[in-house]
mmCIF file of C-alpha atoms in Angstrom:
data_model
loop_
_atom_site.group_PDB
_atom_site.id
_atom_site.type_symbol
_atom_site.label_atom_id
_atom_site.label_comp_id
_atom_site.label_asym_id
_atom_site.label_seq_id
_atom_site.Cartn_x
_atom_site.Cartn_y
_atom_site.Cartn_z
ATOM 1 C CA MET A 1 12.015 -2.551 -49.575
ATOM 2 C CA HIS A 2 9.216 -2.986 -47.061
ATOM 3 C CA GLY A 3 5.944 -1.148 -47.551
ATOM 4 C CA ASP A 4 3.990 0.477 -44.767
ATOM 5 C CA PRO A 5 0.924 -1.670 -43.908
ATOM 6 C CA PHE A 6 0.530 -0.150 -40.452
ATOM 7 C CA ASN A 7 -2.290 2.311 -39.927
ATOM 8 C CA TYR A 8 -0.782 5.205 -37.988
ATOM 9 C CA SER A 9 -4.240 6.303 -36.864
ATOM 10 C CA ASP A 10 -4.309 3.233 -34.605
ATOM 11 C CA VAL A 11 -1.287 4.411 -32.666
ATOM 12 C CA VAL A 12 -2.051 4.846 -28.968
ATOM 13 C CA THR A 13 1.526 5.295 -27.772
ATOM 14 C CA ASP A 14 4.464 7.042 -29.344
ATOM 15 C CA HIS A 15 7.933 5.516 -28.991
ATOM 16 C CA PRO A 16 10.334 7.809 -30.888
ATOM 17 C CA ILE A 17 12.682 5.152 -32.222
ATOM 18 C CA ALA A 18 14.230 7.538 -34.737
ATOM 19 C CA GLU A 19 15.133 10.075 -32.057
ATOM 20 C CA PHE A 20 16.763 7.717 -29.577
ATOM 21 C CA PHE A 21 17.873 4.789 -31.785
ATOM 22 C CA PRO A 22 18.760 6.505 -35.073
ATOM 23 C CA ASP A 23 21.043 3.691 -36.251
ATOM 24 C CA PHE A 24 19.302 0.589 -34.963
ATOM 25 C CA CYS A 25 19.952 -1.125 -38.311
ATOM 26 C CA GLY A 26 23.642 -1.683 -37.590
ATOM 27 C CA ASP A 27 25.282 -5.025 -36.881
ATOM 28 C CA CYS A 28 23.699 -6.838 -33.961
ATOM 29 C CA LYS A 29 26.000 -7.358 -31.028
ATOM 30 C CA TRP A 30 24.196 -10.649 -30.430
ATOM 31 C CA GLY A 31 24.777 -12.161 -33.875
ATOM 32 C CA GLY A 32 23.368 -9.935 -36.587
ATOM 33 C CA SER A 33 20.843 -12.517 -37.812
ATOM 34 C CA THR A 34 17.725 -10.347 -37.622
ATOM 35 C CA SER A 35 16.915 -8.253 -40.671
ATOM 36 C CA CYS A 36 15.977 -4.598 -40.355
ATOM 37 C CA GLU A 37 12.645 -5.410 -41.964
ATOM 38 C CA THR A 38 11.893 -8.053 -39.310
ATOM 39 C CA ARG A 39 12.976 -5.720 -36.560
ATOM 40 C CA ALA A 40 10.747 -2.927 -37.815
ATOM 41 C CA ASP A 41 7.805 -5.320 -38.078
ATOM 42 C CA PHE A 42 8.398 -6.385 -34.473
ATOM 43 C CA LEU A 43 8.605 -2.837 -33.145
ATOM 44 C CA VAL A 44 5.447 -1.774 -34.932
ATOM 45 C CA SER A 45 3.319 -4.818 -34.111
ATOM 46 C CA ASN A 46 4.372 -5.137 -30.470
ATOM 47 C CA TYR A 47 5.072 -1.568 -29.383
ATOM 48 C CA LYS A 48 3.224 0.604 -31.923
ATOM 49 C CA THR A 49 6.523 2.240 -32.821
ATOM 50 C CA LYS A 50 5.149 4.325 -35.635
ATOM 51 C CA ASP A 51 8.416 5.632 -37.103
ATOM 52 C CA ALA A 52 10.271 2.302 -37.228
ATOM 53 C CA TYR A 53 9.687 2.049 -40.981
ATOM 54 C CA ASP A 54 10.921 5.602 -41.466
ATOM 55 C CA VAL A 55 14.263 4.588 -39.950
ATOM 56 C CA LEU A 56 14.314 1.511 -42.168
ATOM 57 C CA LEU A 57 13.637 3.512 -45.303
ATOM 58 C CA ASN A 58 16.430 5.944 -44.480
ATOM 59 C CA ASP A 59 18.995 3.271 -43.659
ATOM 60 C CA THR A 60 19.144 1.029 -46.714
ATOM 61 C CA GLU A 61 22.899 0.425 -46.475
ATOM 62 C CA ARG A 62 22.656 -1.759 -43.386
ATOM 63 C CA PRO A 63 21.050 -5.191 -43.819
ATOM 64 C CA THR A 64 20.882 -6.171 -40.148
ATOM 65 C CA CYS A 65 19.782 -4.535 -36.916
ATOM 66 C CA ARG A 66 21.666 -3.976 -33.700
ATOM 67 C CA ASN A 67 20.903 -3.321 -30.060
ATOM 68 C CA PRO A 68 20.400 0.377 -29.233
ATOM 69 C CA PRO A 69 23.648 2.233 -28.506
ATOM 70 C CA MET A 70 24.455 2.598 -24.821
ATOM 71 C CA PRO A 71 24.101 4.685 -22.821
ATOM 72 C CA LEU A 72 20.732 5.764 -24.157
ATOM 73 C CA TYR A 73 20.597 8.902 -22.061
ATOM 74 C CA ARG A 74 22.901 10.531 -19.581
ATOM 75 C CA LEU A 75 22.799 13.765 -17.669
ATOM 76 C CA GLU A 76 26.020 15.707 -17.701
ATOM 77 C CA ASP A 77 26.198 15.568 -13.904
ATOM 78 C CA ASP A 78 25.401 11.858 -13.609
ATOM 79 C CA HIS A 79 28.985 11.080 -12.636
ATOM 80 C CA ASP A 80 31.783 13.186 -11.307
ATOM 81 C CA GLU A 81 35.179 12.792 -12.878
ATOM 82 C CA GLY A 82 37.156 10.212 -10.950
ATOM 83 C CA ASP A 83 34.040 8.858 -9.222
ATOM 84 C CA GLU A 84 34.648 5.426 -7.699
ATOM 85 C CA GLU A 85 32.995 2.481 -9.404
ATOM 86 C CA SER A 86 32.111 0.743 -6.141
ATOM 87 C CA MET A 87 30.753 1.784 -2.768
ATOM 88 C CA PHE A 88 33.449 -0.423 -1.255
ATOM 89 C CA ALA A 89 36.080 2.088 -2.353
ATOM 90 C CA HIS A 90 34.668 4.497 0.247
ATOM 91 C CA GLU A 91 35.334 4.425 3.978
ATOM 92 C CA ARG A 92 33.080 2.051 5.873
ATOM 93 C CA PRO A 93 30.328 3.529 8.064
ATOM 94 C CA LEU A 94 31.017 3.382 11.799
ATOM 95 C CA PRO A 95 28.666 2.389 14.616
ATOM 96 C CA GLY A 96 26.779 5.454 15.788
ATOM 97 C CA SER A 97 27.192 7.242 12.459
ATOM 98 C CA ILE A 98 23.455 6.980 11.782
ATOM 99 C CA ALA A 99 21.532 9.299 14.086
ATOM 100 C CA LEU A 100 18.071 8.750 12.598
ATOM 101 C CA GLU A 101 15.456 6.621 14.290
ATOM 102 C CA PRO A 102 15.220 3.149 12.662
ATOM 103 C CA LEU A 103 12.336 2.656 10.243
ATOM 104 C CA VAL A 104 11.654 -0.701 11.863
ATOM 105 C CA ASP A 105 11.002 -0.807 15.591
ATOM 106 C CA ILE A 106 13.206 -3.765 16.459
ATOM 107 C CA SER A 107 16.198 -4.260 18.715
ATOM 108 C CA ILE A 108 19.073 -6.354 17.426
ATOM 109 C CA TYR A 109 22.106 -7.867 19.061
ATOM 110 C CA PHE A 110 25.120 -7.728 16.741
ATOM 111 C CA TYR A 111 27.921 -10.180 17.509
ATOM 112 C CA GLU A 112 31.457 -8.795 17.485
ATOM 113 C CA SER A 113 32.926 -12.017 18.820
ATOM 114 C CA LEU A 114 33.623 -14.081 15.686
ATOM 115 C CA LEU A 115 37.195 -15.271 15.235
ATOM 116 C CA PRO A 116 39.152 -12.972 12.881
ATOM 117 C CA ASP A 117 39.528 -15.476 10.031
ATOM 118 C CA VAL A 118 35.746 -15.615 9.635
ATOM 119 C CA GLY A 119 35.062 -12.122 10.988
ATOM 120 C CA ARG A 120 36.938 -8.828 10.753
ATOM 121 C CA ASP A 121 39.984 -10.133 8.880
ATOM 122 C CA LEU A 122 37.756 -11.764 6.280
ATOM 123 C CA GLU A 123 35.763 -8.540 5.867
ATOM 124 C CA MET A 124 38.890 -6.460 5.306
ATOM 125 C CA LYS A 125 40.307 -8.968 2.819
ATOM 126 C CA MET A 126 37.114 -8.962 0.756
ATOM 127 C CA LEU A 127 36.712 -5.173 0.970
ATOM 128 C CA GLU A 128 40.050 -4.867 -0.773
ATOM 129 C CA GLU A 129 38.897 -7.385 -3.374
ATOM 130 C CA TYR A 130 35.558 -5.677 -4.006
ATOM 131 C CA SER A 131 37.129 -2.207 -4.218
ATOM 132 C CA ASN A 132 39.016 -3.382 -7.288
ATOM 133 C CA PRO A 133 37.031 -2.497 -10.450
ATOM 134 C CA ASN A 134 38.185 -5.810 -11.939
ATOM 135 C CA SER A 135 36.605 -7.837 -9.134
ATOM 136 C CA THR A 136 34.619 -10.841 -10.386
ATOM 137 C CA GLY A 137 32.540 -11.278 -7.227
ATOM 138 C CA ASP A 138 29.577 -9.094 -8.184
ATOM 139 C CA ASN A 139 26.971 -11.671 -7.175
ATOM 140 C CA LEU A 140 28.528 -12.424 -3.781
ATOM 141 C CA LYS A 141 29.502 -9.102 -2.246
ATOM 142 C CA ALA A 142 26.164 -8.202 -0.640
ATOM 143 C CA ASP A 143 27.070 -9.770 2.706
ATOM 144 C CA ILE A 144 29.781 -7.174 3.410
ATOM 145 C CA ALA A 145 27.319 -4.328 2.748
ATOM 146 C CA ILE A 146 24.648 -6.010 4.886
ATOM 147 C CA ILE A 147 27.129 -6.424 7.738
ATOM 148 C CA ASP A 148 27.860 -2.679 7.581
ATOM 149 C CA LEU A 149 24.130 -1.914 7.645
ATOM 150 C CA PHE A 150 23.520 -4.047 10.730
ATOM 151 C CA ARG A 151 26.681 -2.814 12.460
ATOM 152 C CA THR A 152 25.484 0.799 12.131
ATOM 153 C CA PHE A 153 21.790 0.058 12.766
ATOM 154 C CA PRO A 154 20.428 2.571 15.327
ATOM 155 C CA GLY A 155 18.364 -0.144 16.991
ATOM 156 C CA ARG A 156 21.379 -2.138 18.219
ATOM 157 C CA THR A 157 21.446 -3.229 21.822
ATOM 158 C CA ASN A 158 24.168 -4.746 23.987
ATOM 159 C CA ASP A 159 21.577 -6.319 26.250
ATOM 160 C CA SER A 160 20.881 -9.796 24.876
ATOM 161 C CA SER A 161 17.824 -10.148 27.114
ATOM 162 C CA THR A 162 16.028 -7.358 25.232
ATOM 163 C CA ALA A 163 17.155 -8.326 21.723
ATOM 164 C CA GLU A 164 14.534 -9.531 19.292
ATOM 165 C CA LEU A 165 17.024 -10.515 16.585
ATOM 166 C CA PHE A 166 20.619 -11.745 16.815
ATOM 167 C CA VAL A 167 22.765 -10.926 13.769
ATOM 168 C CA VAL A 168 25.696 -13.217 12.954
ATOM 169 C CA PRO A 169 28.096 -11.119 10.811
ATOM 170 C CA TYR A 170 29.774 -14.009 9.045
ATOM 171 C CA ALA A 171 30.166 -13.221 5.315
ATOM 172 C CA HIS A 172 29.665 -16.738 4.006
ATOM 173 C CA ALA A 173 29.356 -15.892 0.295
ATOM 174 C CA SER A 174 32.486 -13.762 0.413
ATOM 175 C CA HIS A 175 34.305 -16.477 2.360
ATOM 176 C CA CYS A 176 33.434 -19.003 -0.347
ATOM 177 C CA LEU A 177 34.674 -16.608 -3.027
ATOM 178 C CA SER A 178 37.942 -16.018 -1.197
ATOM 179 C CA LYS A 179 38.952 -19.672 -1.709
ATOM 180 C CA PRO A 180 41.454 -19.800 1.171
ATOM 181 C CA THR A 181 42.618 -23.233 -0.023
ATOM 182 C CA GLY A 182 43.121 -21.975 -3.577
ATOM 183 C CA VAL A 183 40.431 -24.219 -5.070
ATOM 184 C CA TRP A 184 36.645 -24.205 -5.370
ATOM 185 C CA ILE A 185 34.822 -27.335 -4.216
ATOM 186 C CA ASN A 186 31.135 -27.961 -4.817
ATOM 187 C CA ALA A 187 28.763 -26.545 -2.172
ATOM 188 C CA CYS A 188 31.589 -24.401 -0.773
ATOM 189 C CA GLY A 189 33.295 -27.547 0.454
ATOM 190 C CA HIS A 190 36.628 -25.728 0.535
ATOM 191 C CA ILE A 191 35.394 -24.002 3.707
ATOM 192 C CA LYS A 192 35.743 -26.619 6.424
ATOM 193 C CA THR A 193 32.924 -27.303 8.855
ATOM 194 C CA SER A 194 35.400 -27.364 11.717
ATOM 195 C CA GLN A 195 36.444 -23.771 10.941
ATOM 196 C CA LEU A 196 32.820 -22.625 10.872
ATOM 197 C CA GLN A 197 32.004 -24.418 14.101
ATOM 198 C CA ALA A 198 34.981 -22.981 15.976
ATOM 199 C CA GLY A 199 35.026 -19.514 14.430
ATOM 200 C CA VAL A 200 31.305 -18.821 14.186
ATOM 201 C CA ILE A 201 28.949 -21.101 16.133
ATOM 202 C CA ASP A 202 31.176 -21.555 19.191
ATOM 203 C CA GLN A 203 31.458 -17.754 19.494
ATOM 204 C CA LEU A 204 27.694 -17.187 19.750
ATOM 205 C CA ASP A 205 27.030 -17.001 23.481
ATOM 206 C CA HIS A 206 23.255 -16.694 23.074
ATOM 207 C CA TYR A 207 22.671 -19.183 20.237
ATOM 208 C CA GLN A 208 21.438 -22.190 22.168
ATOM 209 C CA GLY A 209 17.712 -21.861 22.707
ATOM 210 C CA ASN A 210 17.506 -18.825 20.387
ATOM 211 C CA GLU A 211 18.302 -20.526 17.082
ATOM 212 C CA LEU A 212 15.231 -19.163 15.280
ATOM 213 C CA ARG A 213 16.220 -15.588 16.168
ATOM 214 C CA HIS A 214 19.808 -15.840 14.927
ATOM 215 C CA LEU A 215 20.134 -14.422 11.421
ATOM 216 C CA PHE A 216 22.873 -15.870 9.188
ATOM 217 C CA LEU A 217 24.007 -14.209 5.941
ATOM 218 C CA ASN A 218 24.044 -16.717 3.093
ATOM 219 C CA VAL A 219 23.767 -14.384 0.091
ATOM 220 C CA ILE A 220 24.960 -16.904 -2.457
ATOM 221 C CA ASN A 221 23.031 -19.310 -4.653
ATOM 222 C CA MET A 222 21.786 -21.861 -2.129
ATOM 223 C CA GLY A 223 23.184 -24.791 -4.072
ATOM 224 C CA ASN A 224 26.670 -23.264 -3.880
ATOM 225 C CA SER A 225 26.604 -22.615 -0.128
ATOM 226 C CA ASN A 226 28.006 -24.880 2.535
ATOM 227 C CA PRO A 227 25.203 -26.999 4.075
ATOM 228 C CA PHE A 228 26.548 -26.096 7.523
ATOM 229 C CA ILE A 229 25.372 -22.508 6.937
ATOM 230 C CA ARG A 230 22.574 -23.267 4.471
ATOM 231 C CA ASN A 231 20.727 -25.365 7.039
ATOM 232 C CA ARG A 232 20.634 -22.708 9.751
ATOM 233 C CA GLN A 233 17.073 -21.932 10.794
ATOM 234 C CA LEU A 234 17.058 -18.261 9.720
ATOM 235 C CA THR A 235 19.101 -17.024 6.753
ATOM 236 C CA LEU A 236 19.306 -14.245 4.187
ATOM 237 C CA SER A 237 19.852 -15.587 0.680
ATOM 238 C CA ILE A 238 19.651 -14.600 -2.977
ATOM 239 C CA GLY A 239 17.692 -17.823 -3.485
ATOM 240 C CA PRO A 240 16.237 -20.147 -4.344
ATOM 241 C CA ARG A 241 14.394 -20.771 -1.078
ATOM 242 C CA TYR A 242 15.117 -24.180 0.438
ATOM 243 C CA LYS A 243 13.058 -23.728 3.581
ATOM 244 C CA GLU A 244 10.355 -21.486 5.032
ATOM 245 C CA ASN A 245 12.719 -19.208 6.966
ATOM 246 C CA ASP A 246 14.973 -18.387 4.006
ATOM 247 C CA LEU A 247 14.595 -14.625 3.473
ATOM 248 C CA LEU A 248 15.415 -13.523 -0.058
ATOM 249 C CA VAL A 249 17.353 -10.349 -0.855
ATOM 250 C CA PRO A 250 18.224 -8.903 -4.306
ATOM 251 C CA TYR A 251 21.681 -8.729 -5.791
ATOM 252 C CA LEU A 252 23.681 -5.742 -4.595
ATOM 253 C CA ASN A 253 24.138 -2.671 -6.773
ATOM 254 C CA ASP A 254 27.348 -1.204 -5.358
ATOM 255 C CA MET A 255 27.690 1.857 -7.609
ATOM 256 C CA PRO A 256 27.812 4.988 -5.400
ATOM 257 C CA SER A 257 25.651 6.894 -7.890
ATOM 258 C CA ASN A 258 22.875 4.313 -7.479
ATOM 259 C CA GLN A 259 22.638 4.393 -3.689
ATOM 260 C CA PRO A 260 19.374 5.755 -2.196
ATOM 261 C CA GLY A 261 20.895 9.008 -0.984
ATOM 262 C CA ALA A 262 22.341 9.748 -4.435
ATOM 263 C CA ILE A 263 19.130 8.761 -6.199
ATOM 264 C CA LEU A 264 17.079 11.149 -4.082
ATOM 265 C CA ASP A 265 19.321 14.021 -5.170
ATOM 266 C CA ARG A 266 18.691 13.417 -8.882
ATOM 267 C CA PRO A 267 17.079 16.281 -10.840
ATOM 268 C CA VAL A 268 13.685 15.931 -12.504
ATOM 269 C CA GLY A 269 15.317 15.132 -15.838
ATOM 270 C CA TRP A 270 16.831 11.959 -14.410
ATOM 271 C CA TRP A 271 13.423 10.624 -13.348
ATOM 272 C CA THR A 272 11.705 11.421 -16.644
ATOM 273 C CA ARG A 273 14.453 10.297 -19.040
ATOM 274 C CA PRO A 274 13.858 7.486 -21.573
ATOM 275 C CA ARG A 275 14.926 4.125 -20.195
ATOM 276 C CA ILE A 276 15.869 0.649 -21.304
ATOM 277 C CA TYR A 277 14.597 -2.100 -19.028
ATOM 278 C CA SER A 278 15.845 -5.653 -18.719
ATOM 279 C CA VAL A 279 14.511 -8.624 -16.807
ATOM 280 C CA CYS A 280 16.528 -11.522 -15.399
ATOM 281 C CA LEU A 281 14.737 -14.837 -14.914
ATOM 282 C CA PHE A 282 15.922 -17.935 -13.066
ATOM 283 C CA VAL A 283 14.891 -20.868 -15.270
ATOM 284 C CA GLY A 284 15.417 -24.540 -14.590
ATOM 285 C CA ILE A 285 16.029 -26.736 -11.566
ATOM 286 C CA THR A 286 17.874 -25.464 -8.517
ATOM 287 C CA ASN A 287 21.629 -25.844 -8.551
ATOM 288 C CA SER A 288 22.097 -28.164 -5.602
#
């Protein structure tokens, strides 16, 4: 059994591993190859977790460690019974439903003229898909939410001569995911350029001469998007950036309980609870 070489008097932070992870010496979900002794050494040396060895000493029957049990902490009122798992299961916001002044002083022109197969019909089809808790399109659904945000933006104008930004509500990532041909082709090749030209570009009455002010939604990995949309002068994307005017947005968290309005209503205990943090890194060359 491991001794206790760590000098507790050197502790500057206190991470109560025994209180929140009382059985961290169980089988690891990621393989079970790390010994409890190694895990305790790591916690003490890296995080000054002073009671890690106490847990080890009291848990001699388990030879390997495991990830902390989830959830770590939960308030009783975190979720209501029957709460939907996705914001897309709720009714969509309507234009004019937001009465507040916009935080950004900008006027936008929002096109409602796209052909249905790349516009409203596509949105409704993907809303049904994303409302399903078994949907596999988690990384691609942000465009539908962004379209709703722009459609209800208080700074909308119907006067193109006063607009500073023109929003093109074509949900390219969702269109790629929908696979209308039944197959996936590299760089969203299953979405034909002719359909995008006729259904999107040809419907933009104010595009010519204002290309740099027309915002396209391309919230898919750039290498997986159709070059016809990827190469537009101004786009929103989840990255990586291919050109200077690619604006990056994060992945969408569509849980109703994690939306800003719900977060603001959380009690003090929610803000001060213990937390587990994770970091996602994009490593390697771009997928192009």
